[in-house]
mmCIF file of C-alpha atoms in Angstrom:
data_model
loop_
_atom_site.group_PDB
_atom_site.id
_atom_site.type_symbol
_atom_site.label_atom_id
_atom_site.label_comp_id
_atom_site.label_asym_id
_atom_site.label_seq_id
_atom_site.Cartn_x
_atom_site.Cartn_y
_atom_site.Cartn_z
ATOM 1 C CA UNK A 1 28.111 -42.358 3.101
ATOM 2 C CA UNK A 2 26.304 -39.036 2.788
ATOM 3 C CA UNK A 3 25.137 -36.862 5.607
ATOM 4 C CA UNK A 4 21.553 -35.675 5.728
ATOM 5 C CA UNK A 5 20.169 -32.704 7.625
ATOM 6 C CA UNK A 6 16.544 -32.851 8.605
ATOM 7 C CA UNK A 7 14.781 -29.692 7.457
ATOM 8 C CA UNK A 8 12.902 -28.030 10.342
ATOM 9 C CA UNK A 9 9.145 -27.721 10.070
ATOM 10 C CA UNK A 10 7.977 -24.197 9.227
ATOM 11 C CA UNK A 11 5.432 -24.244 12.073
ATOM 12 C CA UNK A 12 5.825 -26.131 15.343
ATOM 13 C CA UNK A 13 2.934 -26.491 17.761
ATOM 14 C CA UNK A 14 3.036 -27.201 21.494
ATOM 15 C CA UNK A 15 0.043 -27.780 23.764
ATOM 16 C CA UNK A 16 0.122 -27.207 27.532
ATOM 17 C CA UNK A 17 -2.865 -28.586 29.418
ATOM 18 C CA UNK A 18 -2.097 -26.959 32.766
ATOM 19 C CA UNK A 19 -0.304 -23.670 33.279
ATOM 20 C CA UNK A 20 2.819 -23.821 35.407
ATOM 21 C CA UNK A 21 2.777 -20.103 36.264
ATOM 22 C CA UNK A 22 -0.862 -19.430 37.136
ATOM 23 C CA UNK A 23 -1.807 -18.294 33.628
ATOM 24 C CA UNK A 24 -4.410 -19.705 31.282
ATOM 25 C CA UNK A 25 -4.736 -23.478 30.929
ATOM 26 C CA UNK A 26 -5.122 -25.406 27.651
ATOM 27 C CA UNK A 27 -2.801 -23.059 25.764
ATOM 28 C CA UNK A 28 -1.568 -23.825 22.249
ATOM 29 C CA UNK A 29 1.757 -22.220 21.305
ATOM 30 C CA UNK A 30 2.742 -21.907 17.641
ATOM 31 C CA UNK A 31 6.321 -21.092 16.635
ATOM 32 C CA UNK A 32 7.021 -19.859 13.118
ATOM 33 C CA UNK A 33 10.674 -20.563 12.276
ATOM 34 C CA UNK A 34 10.544 -19.175 8.736
ATOM 35 C CA UNK A 35 11.051 -15.744 7.189
ATOM 36 C CA UNK A 36 7.443 -15.719 5.932
ATOM 37 C CA UNK A 37 4.259 -14.715 7.722
ATOM 38 C CA UNK A 38 2.030 -17.792 7.997
ATOM 39 C CA UNK A 39 -1.733 -18.336 8.234
ATOM 40 C CA UNK A 40 -2.320 -21.887 9.468
ATOM 41 C CA UNK A 41 -5.488 -23.949 9.322
ATOM 42 C CA UNK A 42 -5.234 -26.581 12.036
ATOM 43 C CA UNK A 43 -7.144 -29.715 13.035
ATOM 44 C CA UNK A 44 -6.913 -31.185 16.529
ATOM 45 C CA UNK A 45 -7.143 -34.721 17.930
ATOM 46 C CA UNK A 46 -7.570 -34.793 21.732
ATOM 47 C CA UNK A 47 -5.724 -37.480 23.733
ATOM 48 C CA UNK A 48 -5.894 -38.591 27.362
ATOM 49 C CA UNK A 49 -3.036 -38.903 29.859
ATOM 50 C CA UNK A 50 -1.987 -42.224 28.284
ATOM 51 C CA UNK A 51 -2.054 -40.898 24.717
ATOM 52 C CA UNK A 52 -5.344 -42.570 23.823
ATOM 53 C CA UNK A 53 -7.671 -40.738 21.454
ATOM 54 C CA UNK A 54 -10.913 -39.316 22.850
ATOM 55 C CA UNK A 55 -13.167 -39.570 19.756
ATOM 56 C CA UNK A 56 -16.270 -38.016 21.357
ATOM 57 C CA UNK A 57 -14.491 -34.828 22.399
ATOM 58 C CA UNK A 58 -14.779 -31.793 20.130
ATOM 59 C CA UNK A 59 -12.065 -29.129 20.058
ATOM 60 C CA UNK A 60 -12.546 -25.396 19.496
ATOM 61 C CA UNK A 61 -9.833 -22.800 18.967
ATOM 62 C CA UNK A 62 -10.968 -19.565 20.606
ATOM 63 C CA UNK A 63 -9.092 -17.396 18.093
ATOM 64 C CA UNK A 64 -10.145 -19.306 14.970
ATOM 65 C CA UNK A 65 -7.134 -21.485 14.089
ATOM 66 C CA UNK A 66 -9.387 -24.110 12.505
ATOM 67 C CA UNK A 67 -10.681 -21.446 10.089
ATOM 68 C CA UNK A 68 -7.437 -19.702 9.130
ATOM 69 C CA UNK A 69 -8.122 -16.478 11.031
ATOM 70 C CA UNK A 70 -4.747 -15.926 12.729
ATOM 71 C CA UNK A 71 -1.412 -14.691 11.347
ATOM 72 C CA UNK A 72 1.770 -16.111 12.913
ATOM 73 C CA UNK A 73 4.490 -13.582 11.977
ATOM 74 C CA UNK A 74 7.876 -14.724 10.724
ATOM 75 C CA UNK A 75 10.306 -15.964 13.392
ATOM 76 C CA UNK A 76 7.792 -15.374 16.172
ATOM 77 C CA UNK A 77 5.449 -17.104 18.610
ATOM 78 C CA UNK A 78 1.645 -16.921 18.775
ATOM 79 C CA UNK A 79 -0.648 -18.376 21.448
ATOM 80 C CA UNK A 80 -4.275 -19.470 21.560
ATOM 81 C CA UNK A 81 -6.543 -21.352 23.979
ATOM 82 C CA UNK A 82 -8.434 -24.550 23.199
ATOM 83 C CA UNK A 83 -11.865 -25.519 24.506
ATOM 84 C CA UNK A 84 -12.953 -29.183 24.840
ATOM 85 C CA UNK A 85 -16.537 -30.433 24.953
ATOM 86 C CA UNK A 86 -18.263 -33.807 25.043
ATOM 87 C CA UNK A 87 -17.841 -37.103 26.948
ATOM 88 C CA UNK A 88 -14.260 -37.375 28.192
ATOM 89 C CA UNK A 89 -13.438 -33.666 27.872
ATOM 90 C CA UNK A 90 -12.045 -33.597 31.427
ATOM 91 C CA UNK A 91 -9.555 -36.318 30.477
ATOM 92 C CA UNK A 92 -7.751 -34.362 27.736
ATOM 93 C CA UNK A 93 -4.054 -33.915 28.530
ATOM 94 C CA UNK A 94 -2.433 -33.925 25.086
ATOM 95 C CA UNK A 95 -3.398 -32.828 21.582
ATOM 96 C CA UNK A 96 -2.217 -34.102 18.209
ATOM 97 C CA UNK A 97 -2.226 -31.230 15.715
ATOM 98 C CA UNK A 98 -2.566 -31.605 11.950
ATOM 99 C CA UNK A 99 -1.654 -28.688 9.715
ATOM 100 C CA UNK A 100 -4.436 -28.810 7.116
ATOM 101 C CA UNK A 101 -3.255 -25.721 5.257
ATOM 102 C CA UNK A 102 -0.409 -23.253 5.643
ATOM 103 C CA UNK A 103 -0.653 -20.081 3.582
ATOM 104 C CA UNK A 104 2.300 -17.718 3.214
ATOM 105 C CA UNK A 105 1.379 -14.037 3.177
ATOM 106 C CA UNK A 106 3.303 -10.792 3.294
ATOM 107 C CA UNK A 107 2.512 -8.455 6.178
ATOM 108 C CA UNK A 108 5.359 -5.957 5.922
ATOM 109 C CA UNK A 109 6.858 -4.731 9.174
ATOM 110 C CA UNK A 110 5.104 -7.134 11.555
ATOM 111 C CA UNK A 111 7.640 -9.098 13.591
ATOM 112 C CA UNK A 112 5.779 -9.769 16.808
ATOM 113 C CA UNK A 113 2.321 -10.374 18.197
ATOM 114 C CA UNK A 114 0.244 -7.595 19.807
ATOM 115 C CA UNK A 115 0.195 -7.144 23.555
ATOM 116 C CA UNK A 116 -3.299 -7.364 25.057
ATOM 117 C CA UNK A 117 -4.043 -6.894 28.766
ATOM 118 C CA UNK A 118 -7.032 -6.372 31.017
ATOM 119 C CA UNK A 119 -7.063 -2.842 32.456
ATOM 120 C CA UNK A 120 -8.988 -1.050 35.179
ATOM 121 C CA UNK A 121 -10.562 2.412 35.093
ATOM 122 C CA UNK A 122 -7.125 3.962 35.546
ATOM 123 C CA UNK A 123 -5.769 2.065 32.529
ATOM 124 C CA UNK A 124 -3.632 -0.082 34.825
ATOM 125 C CA UNK A 125 -3.195 -3.804 34.141
ATOM 126 C CA UNK A 126 -5.388 -6.021 36.329
ATOM 127 C CA UNK A 127 -6.021 -9.736 36.794
ATOM 128 C CA UNK A 128 -9.294 -9.168 38.660
ATOM 129 C CA UNK A 129 -12.461 -9.683 36.628
ATOM 130 C CA UNK A 130 -14.362 -7.171 38.774
ATOM 131 C CA UNK A 131 -11.842 -4.458 37.869
ATOM 132 C CA UNK A 132 -11.788 -5.401 34.170
ATOM 133 C CA UNK A 133 -13.163 -2.277 32.487
ATOM 134 C CA UNK A 134 -11.141 -2.226 29.280
ATOM 135 C CA UNK A 135 -8.605 -3.909 27.035
ATOM 136 C CA UNK A 136 -5.172 -2.413 26.604
ATOM 137 C CA UNK A 137 -3.795 -3.203 23.149
ATOM 138 C CA UNK A 138 -0.259 -2.331 22.031
ATOM 139 C CA UNK A 139 1.626 -2.697 18.740
ATOM 140 C CA UNK A 140 5.429 -2.792 19.070
ATOM 141 C CA UNK A 141 5.972 -3.174 15.331
ATOM 142 C CA UNK A 142 7.026 -0.664 12.675
ATOM 143 C CA UNK A 143 3.836 -1.130 10.654
ATOM 144 C CA UNK A 144 0.064 -0.916 11.103
ATOM 145 C CA UNK A 145 -1.561 -3.942 12.712
ATOM 146 C CA UNK A 146 -5.105 -5.337 12.743
ATOM 147 C CA UNK A 147 -5.738 -7.136 16.033
ATOM 148 C CA UNK A 148 -8.443 -9.729 16.728
ATOM 149 C CA UNK A 149 -9.374 -9.438 20.417
ATOM 150 C CA UNK A 150 -11.202 -12.209 22.259
ATOM 151 C CA UNK A 151 -12.623 -12.054 25.782
ATOM 152 C CA UNK A 152 -12.568 -15.324 27.734
ATOM 153 C CA UNK A 153 -14.886 -16.389 30.544
ATOM 154 C CA UNK A 154 -13.371 -19.182 32.657
ATOM 155 C CA UNK A 155 -15.148 -21.743 34.796
ATOM 156 C CA UNK A 156 -14.704 -21.288 38.573
ATOM 157 C CA UNK A 157 -11.530 -22.512 40.224
ATOM 158 C CA UNK A 158 -11.789 -26.248 40.959
ATOM 159 C CA UNK A 159 -12.349 -27.053 44.623
ATOM 160 C CA UNK A 160 -13.477 -30.679 44.314
ATOM 161 C CA UNK A 161 -10.657 -33.130 44.996
ATOM 162 C CA UNK A 162 -11.427 -35.132 41.840
ATOM 163 C CA UNK A 163 -11.030 -32.042 39.622
ATOM 164 C CA UNK A 164 -8.252 -30.213 41.446
ATOM 165 C CA UNK A 165 -5.626 -31.216 38.871
ATOM 166 C CA UNK A 166 -7.936 -30.708 35.886
ATOM 167 C CA UNK A 167 -7.280 -27.816 33.478
ATOM 168 C CA UNK A 168 -9.614 -24.848 33.838
ATOM 169 C CA UNK A 169 -11.948 -24.677 30.841
ATOM 170 C CA UNK A 170 -13.148 -21.664 28.921
ATOM 171 C CA UNK A 171 -16.900 -21.455 29.535
ATOM 172 C CA UNK A 172 -17.603 -18.728 27.002
ATOM 173 C CA UNK A 173 -15.708 -16.377 24.740
ATOM 174 C CA UNK A 174 -16.503 -13.541 22.373
ATOM 175 C CA UNK A 175 -14.422 -11.640 19.844
ATOM 176 C CA UNK A 176 -14.914 -7.916 19.385
ATOM 177 C CA UNK A 177 -17.104 -7.178 16.364
ATOM 178 C CA UNK A 178 -14.374 -5.254 14.575
ATOM 179 C CA UNK A 179 -10.614 -5.672 14.572
ATOM 180 C CA UNK A 180 -8.624 -3.111 16.556
ATOM 181 C CA UNK A 181 -6.423 -1.169 14.120
ATOM 182 C CA UNK A 182 -3.190 0.196 15.557
ATOM 183 C CA UNK A 183 -0.543 2.271 13.828
ATOM 184 C CA UNK A 184 3.187 1.586 14.152
ATOM 185 C CA UNK A 185 4.396 1.735 17.793
ATOM 186 C CA UNK A 186 0.822 2.573 18.793
ATOM 187 C CA UNK A 187 -1.426 1.570 21.686
ATOM 188 C CA UNK A 188 -5.051 2.057 22.680
ATOM 189 C CA UNK A 189 -7.679 1.091 25.252
ATOM 190 C CA UNK A 190 -10.996 -0.439 24.190
ATOM 191 C CA UNK A 191 -13.578 0.115 26.936
ATOM 192 C CA UNK A 192 -16.125 -2.609 27.680
ATOM 193 C CA UNK A 193 -19.893 -2.079 28.027
ATOM 194 C CA UNK A 194 -21.100 -2.030 31.639
ATOM 195 C CA UNK A 195 -23.234 -5.145 31.133
ATOM 196 C CA UNK A 196 -20.208 -7.416 30.595
ATOM 197 C CA UNK A 197 -18.015 -6.082 33.397
ATOM 198 C CA UNK A 198 -17.074 -8.866 35.801
ATOM 199 C CA UNK A 199 -18.009 -11.687 33.415
ATOM 200 C CA UNK A 200 -14.691 -12.222 31.634
ATOM 201 C CA UNK A 201 -11.421 -13.325 33.212
ATOM 202 C CA UNK A 202 -8.849 -13.090 30.422
ATOM 203 C CA UNK A 203 -8.179 -11.524 27.039
ATOM 204 C CA UNK A 204 -6.459 -12.911 23.939
ATOM 205 C CA UNK A 205 -5.079 -10.952 21.015
ATOM 206 C CA UNK A 206 -3.671 -12.024 17.664
ATOM 207 C CA UNK A 207 -2.929 -10.512 14.266
ATOM 208 C CA UNK A 208 -6.108 -10.854 12.230
ATOM 209 C CA UNK A 209 -5.627 -12.741 8.986
ATOM 210 C CA UNK A 210 -7.040 -11.404 5.717
ATOM 211 C CA UNK A 211 -9.688 -13.629 4.058
ATOM 212 C CA UNK A 212 -8.130 -16.711 2.460
ATOM 213 C CA UNK A 213 -9.108 -17.441 -1.155
#
């Protein structure tokens, strides 16, 4: 009798509805276990606490995973946030993920995602939206990186008893018009216009994918 070894999937996806450490809710974590850089195109099916499909709920990836806009470097982890809309959106607790396409590309020297943080006027990291004046972006890799940066506005903290255990939704989000280009081992601060200060509560960053043919 022969022995068979199950080949691991090149990309594994995990969804966490509620943060356990006070971070962002509704986070999707993608782990690339291959030696190739991957650009996934994903499709999502929202499920309730009992695993039942919620067919009227639409799902949006803030960083563009449904459109193939994010690179997941080889042997690394990339995160995004999902937004749910429509009847039943408050009931989403799980997500089934279908990999529609998975392109292999070569981005030499990129082994890890960028670091993106909210910073105040003194370029110090902050979690306070009122002190959020700029975005600190850092590249720890040995090659140039193009970073897609997305600002996230969150709904207010839930105070109603019925919603207290519900994930906190993204109300609005916007990506910077141009990618932030960083050299090897480089970092920079992108300052925000005065008219958006205090509106956004979090920042996401990912390696921007080149256009897919």
